[in-house]
Amino acid sequence: MAKEYSGSPKHHHIESRRKRVTWILAVSGLCILSYMFGAWQSTTTPINQSEAYSKVGCPDQTFPSTNTQSKAQSSTPTRSLDFDSHHGVEINNTIEAVTKTIFPCDMSFSEYTPCQDPTRARKFDRTMLKYRERHCPAKEELLHCMIPAPPKYKTPFKWPQSRDYAWYDNIPHRELSIEKAVQNWIQVEGDRFRFPGGGTMFPRGADAYIDDINELIPLTTGKIRTAIDTGCGVASWGAYLLKRDIVAMSFAPRDTHEAQVQFALERGVPAMIGIMASQRLPYPARAFDMAHCSRCLIPWGKNDGLYLIELDRVLRPGGYWILSGPPIRWKKYWRGWERTQEDLKEEQDTIEEVARRLCWKKVIEKNDLAIWQKPLNHIQCIKNKKVYKTPHICKSDNPDAGWYRNMETCITPLPEVNDSEEVAGGAVENWPERALAVPPRISRGTIPGITAENFEEDNKLWKERITYYKKMIPLAQGRYRNIMDMNANLGGFAAALVKFPVWVMNVVPANSDRDTLGVIYERGLIGTYQDWCEAFSTYPRTYDLIHANGIFSIYQDRCDITQILLEMDRILRPEGTVIFRDTVEVLVKIQTISDGMKWKSQIMDHETGPFNPEKILVAVKTYWTGETNQQQEKQA
């Protein structure tokens, strides 16, 4: 029998419907109130550092501190991060099913630098010091273990105290304190090193030495912002430039002076392992406002002036080169340098001649300092080539190519100009306006797909993101000093941090479709090229915070992401933090591996909310040392 249907509803049907609607509205209201109450609860201010870490998935007492200083308190409220409530069960089950423990390496690898390993280096050509360049292990030679910290490792001193002090147990090497005792590089005082700020050519200290330079060229007007220090020692020159708002990229080889670059980074000063040998420096053309060599032992006049030609490539138009030490003022020092007067005079004459052929102008030579200046453009230089045929100006060449590219004995051409007073490639603003001003490479349209509007949007984006990060980690509390951005793009992350007591190593992947490292330097920031399928040119435990924005989406099909994570673990200090930004699928893979590396982590919502497909993974490397691990193995 067919169901009866009436065109108008009966009374009890209407009443039933009203009750149902009322019930739905009541439940919805309760849900909304419950959500708002939960969000309100999550804005409670963390009372200490351990609680702040617990908000990124780290249980209390995970990070026993060996530092004599108390942990900085976080004063920033944390926004509700409810990613786990949406996806946690499914992801956690996946991780538990596949997580594999990665074990520590032997303590003999505590200072392992994979691509500058002295044992491997001995197999390579010693001509032009090629054996000291990057020589990375083959795939079958890669270590699949975590580099251990020294048994008594302590959290480094905070900046600015770290400029002058470092814990002996973190870098247990006395060689420099003995070998350079009379030059005031470094001294051992009880359980710590002290850095008096001295150097081979500045016995009165780096501060006084920099004041001497400032009398010859202006260092405090904001015109000079980026510098490069070749053969940097323990980077005291770069350390004392920082208070003048000048940031130096300091580098030195891994050589007989143990751990120079490691000391520099332990002090909180930018530095890399590097050498001028046969390959270009891993920086773009027109990067540095100033270059410096204080008895850096680089044979500037040899090999047809190859090293001065490379320095010319990375110097900005109008940039300065400062030289102290041999052969400058050889008439006074030749006996102490254990060289003949004739030899030293010949070396200086050669340097002067190469500088002339590069079209540099000698600004001044006074006391122990000699300073040259690169021209603003090549208008006059092209005319000079009628007299000085060599070195010629390079033809078809990518001036920014700085990754495994051999040096050339030709002058890197500068962009064309209309008159002799114009700065080739465009002038940059003085610091600090330079950090946020549109860089010339963008305003002139030389970076494909990037406009001034894109640049301004990127600045705004990273300002918002840093505000969000401050709710997750204690950015403003002095906990972090050495920061790395693994995929820096336009440098917006670093620019948004310029008012914090930090510095950022901006890395542009060498195989990127778009080379933006020149833009980063035009902003007054520093950085380098890097292929993340290889190890970075630094010692273990030299960074406090690593920012990885989309880097694993780039590399997951190129090489083993486990090796990239192990490299991050190598260069990250105990209790250091990593911020990953990527898709959920990629972050789950990362979390699966990092759980086996003793990292504590949590996937969080994007700053725009839970519906953005990109998520954020915040991970903290737990504190452990080689000694602790060995004791645990014995107990097991």
XYZ file of C-alpha atoms in Angstrom:
636
model
C 0.000 0.000 0.000
C 1.408 3.399 -0.950
C 2.584 5.726 1.870
C 0.119 8.514 2.546
C 1.412 11.986 1.671
C -0.186 15.250 2.447
C 0.770 18.583 0.913
C 0.799 20.263 4.343
C 2.765 18.833 7.336
C 0.918 17.709 10.396
C 1.286 19.501 13.748
C 3.448 16.871 15.482
C 5.882 16.847 12.536
C 6.375 20.613 12.862
C 6.935 20.354 16.616
C 9.446 17.555 16.140
C 11.361 19.585 13.612
C 11.481 22.606 15.935
C 12.919 20.485 18.743
C 15.539 19.039 16.412
C 16.671 22.504 15.248
C 16.797 23.748 18.849
C 18.902 20.736 19.834
C 21.330 21.258 16.945
C 21.754 24.945 17.800
C 22.367 24.137 21.461
C 25.021 21.522 20.654
C 26.681 23.866 18.130
C 26.794 26.619 20.724
C 28.395 24.317 23.275
C 30.991 23.231 20.711
C 31.867 26.832 19.919
C 32.158 27.712 23.610
C 34.312 24.632 24.214
C 36.629 25.563 21.319
C 36.959 29.149 22.556
C 37.697 27.965 26.081
C 40.389 25.596 24.774
C 41.988 28.362 22.698
C 41.952 30.658 25.749
C 43.658 28.013 27.863
C 46.437 27.511 25.306
C 47.447 31.175 25.495
C 48.862 30.701 28.984
C 52.397 32.076 29.147
C 55.078 29.359 29.644
C 56.716 29.905 33.006
C 60.106 28.520 32.033
C 62.142 27.081 29.176
C 61.242 23.462 29.864
C 57.548 24.284 29.680
C 58.109 26.160 26.447
C 59.760 23.060 25.007
C 56.933 20.873 26.194
C 54.727 22.855 23.864
C 56.692 21.476 20.935
C 56.366 17.900 22.108
C 59.270 17.743 24.551
C 58.596 16.209 27.962
C 59.905 17.920 31.072
C 63.512 17.191 32.082
C 64.432 16.193 28.520
C 67.162 18.826 28.400
C 69.430 18.661 31.449
C 71.488 21.850 31.309
C 75.197 21.895 32.112
C 75.449 25.646 31.755
C 76.060 27.651 34.905
C 73.608 30.253 33.687
C 69.894 29.835 34.283
C 67.569 29.130 31.379
C 65.954 32.158 29.805
C 62.277 32.475 30.488
C 59.875 32.773 27.612
C 57.616 35.770 27.888
C 55.639 35.273 24.687
C 52.195 33.678 24.719
C 51.756 30.618 22.506
C 48.921 30.491 20.031
C 46.658 27.437 19.972
C 48.229 24.818 17.724
C 45.676 22.095 17.142
C 47.196 20.132 14.269
C 47.505 16.981 16.373
C 43.833 17.092 17.299
C 42.984 16.793 13.615
C 45.676 14.394 12.418
C 47.676 13.103 15.396
C 46.377 9.540 15.720
C 46.951 8.592 12.112
C 50.420 10.167 11.971
C 51.615 8.812 15.314
C 50.600 5.281 14.377
C 52.552 5.615 11.123
C 55.661 6.875 12.907
C 55.632 4.168 15.568
C 55.445 1.529 12.881
C 58.569 2.604 10.964
C 60.815 4.601 13.334
C 64.355 3.187 13.458
C 66.931 4.143 16.054
C 70.088 5.788 14.707
C 73.063 5.212 16.986
C 75.928 7.556 17.904
C 79.246 7.417 16.073
C 82.476 6.611 17.870
C 83.927 9.484 19.923
C 86.805 9.747 17.435
C 84.322 11.463 15.079
C 83.446 14.185 17.602
C 84.907 16.923 15.354
C 84.227 15.248 12.019
C 83.986 17.536 9.004
C 82.984 15.206 6.146
C 84.054 17.359 3.188
C 87.258 18.628 4.827
C 88.389 15.388 6.437
C 92.217 15.488 6.846
C 92.528 11.738 6.235
C 90.689 11.921 2.913
C 92.464 15.146 1.953
C 95.857 13.426 1.851
C 94.740 11.505 -1.245
C 94.413 14.652 -3.352
C 96.777 16.873 -5.310
C 98.848 19.216 -3.145
C 99.374 21.671 -6.016
C 97.812 25.045 -5.179
C 96.607 23.449 -1.909
C 93.873 21.579 -3.766
C 93.905 18.866 -1.113
C 92.490 21.365 1.402
C 89.453 22.158 -0.729
C 86.087 20.372 -0.412
C 86.387 16.631 -1.058
C 83.190 14.970 0.099
C 82.808 11.250 0.880
C 81.277 8.982 -1.733
C 77.864 7.480 -1.047
C 79.358 4.229 0.266
C 81.617 6.201 2.658
C 78.831 8.168 4.330
C 78.420 7.691 8.063
C 75.001 6.535 9.218
C 75.396 7.613 12.825
C 75.145 10.733 14.972
C 78.246 12.757 15.803
C 78.698 12.787 19.610
C 79.435 15.880 21.688
C 82.462 15.853 24.026
C 81.763 14.181 27.385
C 81.527 17.429 29.382
C 79.886 19.588 26.739
C 78.226 22.730 28.106
C 75.758 25.171 26.597
C 77.896 28.014 25.151
C 77.972 31.442 26.732
C 75.324 33.845 25.465
C 76.192 36.742 23.206
C 77.892 39.165 23.805
C 79.760 37.308 26.574
C 80.536 34.529 24.067
C 82.656 36.944 22.019
C 85.232 36.796 24.815
C 84.694 33.360 26.408
C 84.118 29.718 25.470
C 84.081 26.533 27.548
C 87.300 24.527 27.295
C 85.371 21.231 27.391
C 83.484 22.163 24.209
C 86.685 22.566 22.151
C 89.439 20.858 24.136
C 92.422 22.173 22.125
C 95.265 24.120 23.694
C 97.430 24.320 20.556
C 96.463 27.854 19.569
C 96.865 29.172 23.114
C 100.455 27.929 23.057
C 101.413 28.623 19.444
C 99.855 32.116 19.384
C 100.525 33.007 23.027
C 102.484 36.198 22.301
C 99.868 37.359 19.774
C 96.916 37.277 22.196
C 94.664 35.122 19.999
C 93.409 32.899 22.786
C 94.204 32.090 26.417
C 93.201 29.244 28.727
C 91.769 30.406 32.065
C 90.665 27.494 34.235
C 87.662 25.781 32.646
C 87.311 28.293 29.811
C 89.062 30.008 26.928
C 89.370 33.765 26.841
C 89.706 35.691 23.584
C 91.572 38.967 24.268
C 90.858 40.156 20.715
C 94.479 40.065 19.625
C 95.905 38.994 16.287
C 99.220 38.548 14.555
C 99.115 42.077 13.127
C 97.066 43.745 15.848
C 98.813 43.162 19.186
C 96.834 46.088 20.708
C 93.636 44.183 19.947
C 91.132 44.003 17.101
C 89.180 46.986 18.426
C 92.166 49.340 18.195
C 93.153 47.850 14.825
C 89.653 48.516 13.430
C 89.830 52.080 14.773
C 93.043 52.484 12.765
C 91.200 51.332 9.632
C 88.325 53.686 10.390
C 90.741 56.623 10.236
C 91.546 55.661 6.651
C 88.136 54.616 5.283
C 84.647 55.196 6.792
C 83.412 52.180 8.758
C 80.591 53.732 10.783
C 78.470 55.550 8.195
C 76.488 52.489 7.079
C 78.113 52.522 3.648
C 80.191 49.432 4.439
C 78.093 46.540 5.715
C 79.401 43.198 4.368
C 83.018 42.081 4.681
C 85.088 38.990 3.971
C 88.055 37.967 6.112
C 90.413 35.559 4.333
C 92.452 33.344 6.656
C 90.509 34.609 9.651
C 92.204 32.843 12.583
C 89.663 32.845 15.433
C 87.750 35.680 13.691
C 88.465 38.461 16.182
C 88.383 41.026 13.349
C 84.866 39.914 12.439
C 83.847 39.721 16.101
C 84.712 43.356 16.801
C 83.266 44.628 13.521
C 79.816 43.521 14.664
C 79.434 46.381 17.145
C 79.962 48.709 14.174
C 77.062 47.058 12.317
C 79.413 45.342 9.862
C 78.993 41.606 9.361
C 81.997 39.629 8.128
C 82.132 36.245 6.446
C 85.289 34.835 8.028
C 86.936 31.709 6.700
C 90.041 29.639 7.249
C 91.100 26.161 6.168
C 91.045 23.141 8.394
C 94.809 23.026 8.899
C 97.526 22.609 11.518
C 95.998 25.384 13.676
C 93.330 23.258 15.318
C 89.730 24.393 15.198
C 90.094 28.076 14.170
C 86.653 28.188 12.568
C 85.194 26.087 15.384
C 86.428 28.666 17.903
C 84.930 31.485 15.824
C 81.494 29.868 15.705
C 81.633 28.926 19.381
C 82.120 32.648 20.009
C 78.958 33.437 18.044
C 80.836 34.947 15.086
C 79.988 34.078 11.435
C 82.583 31.742 9.905
C 83.083 28.825 7.516
C 85.804 26.345 6.698
C 87.280 27.503 3.413
C 90.439 28.233 1.453
C 91.606 30.113 -1.610
C 93.160 27.339 -3.688
C 91.963 26.477 -7.224
C 88.181 26.943 -6.989
C 86.059 30.053 -6.683
C 84.765 31.064 -3.280
C 81.127 29.942 -2.775
C 79.767 33.487 -2.991
C 78.242 35.517 -5.835
C 79.885 38.381 -7.701
C 79.687 41.886 -6.200
C 78.924 40.512 -2.704
C 81.261 42.230 -0.227
C 81.819 45.900 0.524
C 85.214 45.185 2.071
C 87.820 42.392 2.022
C 90.565 41.858 4.584
C 93.799 39.905 4.913
C 95.898 40.190 8.056
C 98.930 37.984 7.511
C 96.603 35.421 5.956
C 99.510 33.755 4.061
C 97.702 33.806 0.688
C 100.228 34.244 -2.168
C 98.391 37.168 -3.754
C 100.948 37.776 -6.485
C 101.365 34.147 -7.569
C 99.569 32.241 -10.348
C 99.142 35.353 -12.503
C 97.350 37.164 -9.677
C 94.609 34.492 -9.577
C 93.598 35.137 -5.962
C 93.360 38.909 -6.336
C 91.302 38.321 -9.494
C 88.896 36.138 -7.477
C 88.739 38.778 -4.748
C 87.879 41.303 -7.441
C 84.960 39.088 -8.506
C 83.345 39.036 -5.053
C 84.009 42.717 -4.194
C 81.251 45.248 -4.830
C 82.047 48.168 -7.144
C 83.797 50.750 -4.980
C 84.683 48.064 -2.418
C 87.930 48.081 -0.424
C 90.725 45.546 0.041
C 92.751 45.874 3.254
C 96.138 44.164 3.590
C 98.352 44.032 6.673
C 101.315 41.776 7.258
C 103.822 40.561 4.674
C 104.876 42.299 2.526
C 103.426 45.593 3.867
C 106.035 47.625 5.777
C 108.674 45.025 4.983
C 111.520 47.452 5.683
C 110.611 47.300 9.400
C 109.561 43.668 9.800
C 111.670 41.665 7.340
C 113.935 40.129 9.984
C 111.012 38.934 12.118
C 109.373 37.456 9.025
C 112.591 35.532 8.293
C 112.627 36.613 4.660
C 115.000 38.690 2.614
C 114.339 42.320 1.809
C 114.596 41.545 -1.895
C 111.986 38.792 -1.660
C 109.512 40.974 0.218
C 110.034 43.965 -2.089
C 109.410 41.762 -5.105
C 106.186 40.431 -3.528
C 104.857 43.921 -2.850
C 105.789 45.109 -6.346
C 103.905 42.150 -7.819
C 100.778 42.859 -5.745
C 100.880 46.539 -6.766
C 101.161 45.545 -10.421
C 98.280 43.048 -10.307
C 96.098 45.655 -8.553
C 96.854 48.178 -11.323
C 95.925 45.647 -13.971
C 92.641 45.026 -12.146
C 92.034 48.794 -12.346
C 92.129 49.136 -8.563
C 93.251 52.422 -7.013
C 95.600 52.414 -4.054
C 93.870 54.557 -1.432
C 96.638 54.721 1.153
C 99.489 52.869 2.816
C 100.016 53.987 6.383
C 101.914 52.209 9.144
C 100.990 48.513 8.915
C 97.976 48.972 6.615
C 97.604 49.192 2.851
C 94.173 49.788 1.262
C 93.057 49.502 -2.368
C 89.658 50.324 -3.906
C 87.848 48.605 -6.773
C 86.426 50.974 -9.422
C 82.713 51.857 -9.522
C 82.496 50.542 -13.085
C 84.664 49.329 -15.957
C 84.506 52.339 -18.304
C 88.081 53.390 -17.591
C 89.234 49.814 -17.133
C 88.217 48.921 -20.685
C 90.339 51.841 -21.905
C 93.237 50.684 -19.721
C 93.227 47.314 -21.461
C 94.891 48.996 -24.406
C 97.917 49.315 -22.116
C 97.453 46.311 -19.799
C 96.447 43.425 -22.043
C 96.213 40.957 -19.158
C 94.243 39.931 -17.298
C 91.609 40.332 -19.989
C 87.924 40.807 -19.180
C 86.013 37.510 -19.197
C 83.597 36.906 -22.050
C 80.785 34.323 -21.766
C 80.804 33.726 -18.045
C 78.313 33.511 -15.184
C 79.903 35.897 -12.672
C 77.828 34.518 -9.764
C 78.793 30.865 -10.310
C 80.609 29.931 -7.127
C 79.955 26.242 -6.524
C 82.734 23.876 -7.654
C 83.797 26.367 -10.306
C 87.492 26.821 -11.055
C 88.998 30.282 -10.736
C 89.927 32.018 -13.980
C 92.693 34.477 -14.818
C 90.308 36.997 -16.340
C 88.463 39.933 -14.820
C 84.779 39.353 -14.056
C 82.921 41.991 -16.107
C 80.783 44.551 -14.302
C 77.293 45.464 -15.600
C 77.325 48.242 -18.174
C 76.781 51.859 -17.107
C 76.021 55.151 -18.857
C 78.679 57.349 -17.247
C 81.861 57.083 -15.213
C 80.176 58.046 -11.904
C 77.478 55.355 -12.054
C 77.810 52.322 -9.796
C 77.833 49.200 -11.942
C 74.837 47.006 -11.127
C 73.237 49.806 -9.083
C 73.993 51.469 -5.770
C 72.719 50.017 -2.495
C 71.262 51.953 0.418
C 73.272 52.549 3.576
C 72.694 50.185 6.488
C 70.200 49.663 8.135
C 67.796 50.892 5.404
C 69.560 48.487 3.072
C 67.980 45.441 4.726
C 64.454 46.256 3.535
C 65.134 48.450 0.472
C 64.505 46.881 -2.954
C 67.889 45.415 -4.046
C 69.284 46.624 -7.387
C 69.210 43.123 -8.896
C 65.443 43.092 -8.371
C 64.721 46.712 -9.344
C 66.717 46.149 -12.543
C 64.833 42.953 -13.370
C 67.824 40.597 -13.378
C 66.166 37.936 -11.181
C 63.572 36.137 -13.339
C 60.056 36.238 -11.917
C 60.881 38.591 -9.019
C 59.552 42.138 -8.969
C 59.692 44.929 -6.411
C 56.106 44.036 -5.475
C 57.083 40.391 -4.877
C 59.958 41.581 -2.712
C 57.738 43.802 -0.556
C 55.210 40.982 -0.148
C 57.995 38.620 0.898
C 59.172 41.082 3.558
C 55.649 41.372 4.951
C 55.212 37.599 4.900
C 58.369 36.924 6.904
C 57.602 39.647 9.405
C 54.323 37.833 10.135
C 56.043 34.453 10.264
C 58.685 35.624 12.728
C 55.885 36.942 14.948
C 54.379 33.448 14.826
C 57.733 31.748 15.496
C 58.195 33.890 18.605
C 55.144 32.157 20.058
C 56.777 28.759 19.543
C 60.412 29.327 20.499
C 62.314 31.918 22.608
C 63.750 33.914 19.684
C 64.158 37.116 21.657
C 65.587 35.531 24.806
C 69.212 35.158 23.705
C 69.013 31.377 23.513
C 69.880 31.398 19.811
C 72.872 33.167 18.301
C 74.090 31.221 15.233
C 71.179 30.627 12.853
C 71.088 28.941 9.464
C 68.420 29.309 6.791
C 68.822 26.260 4.535
C 66.704 27.679 1.724
C 66.965 31.449 2.063
C 65.316 32.597 -1.198
C 65.320 36.436 -0.922
C 66.638 36.532 2.652
C 63.298 37.620 4.137
C 63.679 35.326 7.158
C 67.064 36.856 8.052
C 65.923 40.418 7.364
C 63.014 39.975 9.774
C 65.544 39.000 12.490
C 67.975 41.926 12.185
C 66.861 43.495 15.473
C 67.448 40.251 17.395
C 70.863 39.353 18.911
C 71.461 36.786 16.153
C 73.158 36.395 12.781
C 71.930 34.204 9.920
C 73.879 32.102 7.428
C 71.636 32.374 4.367
C 72.057 29.314 2.159
C 70.932 29.211 -1.456
C 70.894 25.635 -2.821
C 73.440 25.450 -5.631
C 70.984 23.651 -7.907
C 68.146 26.161 -7.457
C 66.266 27.304 -10.530
C 66.705 30.888 -9.341
C 69.980 32.238 -7.928
C 69.085 34.807 -5.277
C 72.296 34.928 -3.219
C 73.360 38.174 -4.883
C 70.087 39.752 -3.714
C 70.808 38.610 -0.158
C 74.203 40.337 -0.183
C 72.694 43.495 -1.664
C 70.437 43.549 1.406
C 73.505 43.647 3.657
C 73.151 40.005 4.716
C 75.595 37.126 4.253
C 75.312 33.587 2.946
C 76.722 30.866 0.732
C 75.897 28.320 -1.943
C 75.422 24.708 -0.875
C 74.264 21.371 -2.280
C 72.425 19.680 0.587
C 73.251 16.235 -0.771
C 76.695 17.058 0.680
C 77.931 18.205 4.082
C 78.236 21.875 4.993
C 81.694 23.424 5.495
C 81.566 23.737 9.259
C 82.446 21.864 12.421
C 79.917 19.871 14.472
C 77.705 21.732 16.980
C 78.065 25.191 15.458
C 74.425 26.307 14.964
C 71.723 26.982 17.552
C 68.735 27.181 15.206
C 68.187 25.825 11.689
C 65.336 26.980 9.476
C 64.337 24.542 6.711
C 61.690 26.028 4.453
C 60.613 23.554 1.774
C 64.125 22.141 1.485
C 63.044 18.509 1.739
C 60.508 18.855 -1.043
C 63.446 19.968 -3.199
C 65.835 17.197 -2.171
C 63.683 14.153 -1.351
C 64.073 12.790 -4.891
C 67.710 13.816 -5.255
C 69.358 12.124 -2.290
C 68.656 10.315 0.974
C 66.829 12.688 3.321
C 68.151 10.678 6.266
C 71.643 11.868 5.365
C 70.440 15.480 5.222
C 68.894 15.101 8.678
C 72.089 13.524 10.014
C 74.023 16.484 8.626
C 71.622 18.855 10.368
C 72.137 16.872 13.578
C 75.918 17.152 13.114
C 75.962 20.936 12.856
C 73.204 21.542 15.434
C 74.183 22.133 19.045
C 72.689 19.956 21.795
C 69.310 21.468 22.722
C 69.307 23.316 19.394
C 66.071 23.801 17.464
C 64.952 23.147 13.887
C 61.906 24.667 12.207
C 60.693 22.755 9.155
C 58.048 24.121 6.775
C 56.653 21.656 4.236
C 53.693 19.491 3.275
C 52.242 17.066 5.814
C 53.528 14.041 3.902
C 57.109 15.340 3.880
C 56.998 16.397 7.545
C 55.760 12.961 8.585
C 58.773 11.389 6.845
C 61.077 13.841 8.591
C 59.501 13.230 11.993
C 59.771 9.471 11.517
C 63.532 9.746 11.008
C 64.171 12.471 13.591
C 62.417 10.419 16.288
C 65.168 7.843 15.804
C 67.790 10.595 16.276
C 66.700 11.507 19.831
C 64.928 14.639 18.610
C 61.667 15.727 20.210
C 59.208 17.214 17.763
C 55.653 18.199 17.023
C 53.801 19.067 13.839
C 51.895 22.326 14.118
C 49.417 24.329 12.129
C 50.464 26.893 9.580
C 50.316 30.493 10.820
C 47.213 31.064 8.681
C 45.334 28.204 10.351
C 44.620 24.459 10.137
C 43.260 24.492 6.599
C 46.569 25.453 4.948
C 48.151 22.293 3.436
C 51.610 23.482 4.503
C 52.471 22.670 8.128
C 55.313 23.417 10.528
C 57.424 20.867 12.371
C 59.370 22.183 15.374
C 62.075 19.817 16.593
C 64.603 20.041 19.431
C 67.812 18.025 19.578
C 68.075 16.497 23.030
C 71.136 16.902 25.215
C 73.453 13.876 25.168
C 77.204 13.365 24.982
C 79.534 10.586 23.954
C 80.278 9.723 27.558
C 76.578 9.557 28.494
C 75.897 7.278 25.562
C 78.751 4.921 26.424
C 77.512 4.619 30.015
C 74.020 3.821 28.760
C 75.404 1.108 26.490
C 77.252 -0.483 29.437
C 74.082 -0.419 31.529
C 72.132 -2.004 28.689
